[in-house]
Coordinates of C-alpha atoms in Angstrom, one line a residue:
M1 CA -50.1 30.5 157.3
L2 CA -51.1 27.0 156.5
D3 CA -52.6 26.7 159.5
I4 CA -55.2 29.6 158.7
I5 CA -55.7 27.0 156.3
R6 CA -55.6 24.6 156.8
R7 CA -58.7 25.7 160.5
N8 CA -60.9 27.1 157.9
A9 CA -60.6 24.3 154.8
E10 CA -64.3 24.0 154.9
S11 CA -64.5 28.5 154.8
W12 CA -66.5 29.2 151.4
V13 CA -63.3 32.1 151.0
V14 CA -61.3 29.1 151.1
K15 CA -62.5 26.8 148.2
A16 CA -63.1 30.0 146.4
I17 CA -59.5 31.5 146.9
F18 CA -58.2 27.0 145.8
G19 CA -60.5 27.5 143.2
V20 CA -59.4 30.4 141.6
I21 CA -55.6 29.0 141.6
I22 CA -57.7 26.0 139.9
V23 CA -59.0 28.1 137.1
V24 CA -55.8 30.5 136.6
F25 CA -53.4 27.7 136.1
I26 CA -55.6 24.9 133.7
F27 CA -55.9 28.0 131.5
W28 CA -51.9 29.6 131.7
G29 CA -51.0 25.8 131.4
V30 CA -52.9 24.9 128.1
S31 CA -52.5 27.9 126.3
S32 CA -48.7 27.3 126.9
L33 CA -48.9 23.6 126.3
D34 CA -50.7 23.6 122.8
G35 CA -48.1 26.0 121.2
T36 CA -49.6 28.7 119.9
S37 CA -48.1 31.1 122.2
P38 CA -44.2 30.8 122.5
S39 CA -42.2 30.6 126.7
I40 CA -40.5 33.6 126.6
L41 CA -37.0 33.1 127.8
A42 CA -35.8 36.6 127.8
Y43 CA -36.1 40.4 126.1
V44 CA -34.1 41.8 124.7
N45 CA -35.1 45.9 123.9
D46 CA -38.4 44.2 123.3
E47 CA -37.6 41.6 120.9
P48 CA -37.9 38.4 122.8
I49 CA -35.2 35.4 123.2
T50 CA -38.5 32.3 123.0
V51 CA -37.7 29.1 125.2
M52 CA -37.8 27.3 121.4
E53 CA -34.5 29.2 119.9
F54 CA -33.1 28.8 123.6
R55 CA -33.3 24.9 123.1
K56 CA -32.6 24.7 119.5
R57 CA -29.9 26.6 119.0
C58 CA -28.4 24.5 122.7
E59 CA -29.0 21.1 121.3
D60 CA -27.1 22.3 118.4
R61 CA -23.6 22.9 120.4
I62 CA -24.4 20.0 122.5
N63 CA -24.8 18.0 119.1
M64 CA -22.2 19.6 117.2
L65 CA -19.2 19.6 120.6
T66 CA -20.5 16.0 121.2
Q67 CA -20.8 14.3 117.5
G68 CA -19.0 10.6 118.1
R69 CA -18.9 10.9 121.3
G70 CA -20.7 10.5 124.8
G71 CA -22.4 12.9 126.4
L72 CA -21.9 15.6 128.1
K73 CA -21.3 16.3 132.0
P74 CA -24.2 18.4 134.4
E75 CA -21.4 21.0 134.6
M76 CA -20.1 21.2 130.8
E77 CA -23.9 20.9 129.8
Q78 CA -24.4 24.4 132.2
Q79 CA -21.4 25.7 131.3
V80 CA -22.2 25.6 127.0
K81 CA -26.6 26.5 128.0
Q82 CA -25.2 29.7 129.6
M83 CA -23.0 30.8 126.5
V84 CA -25.1 30.4 123.6
F85 CA -27.4 32.5 126.3
N86 CA -25.4 35.3 126.1
E87 CA -24.9 34.5 121.5
L88 CA -28.7 34.9 121.4
I89 CA -28.3 38.3 124.3
L90 CA -25.3 39.2 121.6
S91 CA -26.9 39.1 118.6
K92 CA -30.5 40.2 119.0
L93 CA -28.2 43.8 120.7
L94 CA -25.7 43.1 117.4
Q95 CA -29.2 42.2 115.1
Q96 CA -30.3 45.7 116.6
E97 CA -27.7 48.3 116.1
A98 CA -27.7 47.3 111.6
A99 CA -31.2 47.2 111.4
R100 CA -30.9 51.3 113.2
L101 CA -27.5 51.6 111.0
N102 CA -29.8 50.4 107.9
M103 CA -26.7 47.3 107.8
G104 CA -28.8 44.7 107.0
A105 CA -28.4 42.1 104.2
T106 CA -30.4 42.3 101.0
P107 CA -32.1 39.9 99.0
E108 CA -29.4 40.2 96.3
E109 CA -26.8 39.3 98.6
L110 CA -28.2 36.7 99.5
F111 CA -28.7 35.3 96.5
A112 CA -24.9 35.8 96.0
A113 CA -24.3 33.8 99.0
L114 CA -26.0 31.4 97.7
S115 CA -24.3 31.0 94.5
K116 CA -20.9 31.2 95.2
E117 CA -21.7 28.2 97.8
P118 CA -20.5 25.1 96.2
A119 CA -22.9 22.6 97.4
F120 CA -25.5 24.5 96.0
Q121 CA -23.9 24.3 92.1
K122 CA -25.1 21.9 89.7
D123 CA -21.9 22.1 86.4
G124 CA -20.7 25.2 88.2
K125 CA -23.7 27.5 88.1
F126 CA -26.5 28.0 90.9
D127 CA -28.8 24.9 91.4
K128 CA -32.5 25.2 92.9
E129 CA -33.2 21.8 93.0
V130 CA -30.0 20.7 94.6
Y131 CA -30.2 23.4 96.7
L132 CA -33.7 21.9 98.3
Q133 CA -32.0 18.6 97.9
R134 CA -29.7 19.5 100.6
L135 CA -31.8 21.4 103.0
Q136 CA -34.2 19.0 103.1
A137 CA -31.3 16.3 103.2
Q138 CA -31.0 18.1 106.6
D139 CA -34.0 18.5 107.4
M140 CA -33.2 22.3 107.3
P141 CA -36.6 24.7 106.5
V142 CA -35.5 27.3 103.9
G143 CA -36.9 29.8 105.9
E144 CA -34.5 29.1 108.6
F145 CA -31.2 28.1 106.5
E146 CA -32.3 31.5 104.8
G147 CA -32.5 33.2 107.2
G148 CA -29.7 32.4 109.5
L149 CA -27.5 32.8 106.4
T150 CA -29.0 36.5 106.4
E151 CA -28.1 37.2 109.9
R152 CA -24.7 35.8 109.9
L153 CA -24.6 37.8 106.4
T154 CA -25.5 40.9 108.5
L155 CA -23.3 40.3 111.1
S156 CA -20.7 40.5 108.6
R157 CA -21.3 43.6 107.2
L158 CA -21.9 45.1 111.0
Q159 CA -18.1 43.3 111.8
D160 CA -16.7 44.6 108.2
Y161 CA -18.3 48.4 109.6
V162 CA -16.7 48.7 112.8
M163 CA -13.3 47.1 111.4
S164 CA -12.9 49.6 108.7
T165 CA -13.0 52.4 111.3
V166 CA -10.3 51.0 114.3
F167 CA -6.8 52.5 113.3
A168 CA -3.8 51.7 115.4
T169 CA -0.2 54.1 114.9
P170 CA 2.9 51.8 113.8
A171 CA 3.7 52.3 117.4
E172 CA 1.2 51.0 118.5
A173 CA 1.0 47.2 116.5
R174 CA 4.3 47.2 117.8
A175 CA 3.3 47.2 120.8
L176 CA 1.1 44.7 120.7
Y177 CA 2.8 42.5 119.1
A178 CA 5.5 42.4 121.1
F179 CA 3.1 42.3 124.4
G180 CA 1.6 39.4 122.1
S181 CA 4.8 37.0 121.4
E182 CA 6.4 38.4 125.4
Q183 CA 6.6 34.3 127.5
R184 CA 7.8 33.9 131.1

């Protein structure tokens, strides 16, 4: 293939093909670098997982794992990335199922959860100023924090729903306990 291109390098067809390739790279590359269209890492039932979302979760997880210590070994970092990717897929699937079952967290539940958080209280009551100051100190946008909390509340509600349908007989419970406490 390269031999054909080299032999016909002066041909207008080869120059036109290279021109098209250059134009495509210029316009495709520029649109992906200007930040207007986020790169998509994967789709979960038509819902995207963006590269930015993945990178942020990876950075957060790696920072959490390496607090006060050095960095991670490359193979460990790769395992963390794979784990974060799997968590993002699972989270999207669970969020979609919760939406299908109409089990999303309501604004009232979000406010109740915020009100119970001691870090956001002043004199035993929720204080919006304290709340905003804490988030600002952590350099976290309010929307991002509340979105994450809403997601956790929704997943907790879905988990409670699933767990409420689980039933084990006393014999099954004894067998599971015996299996778990067995030593070799």
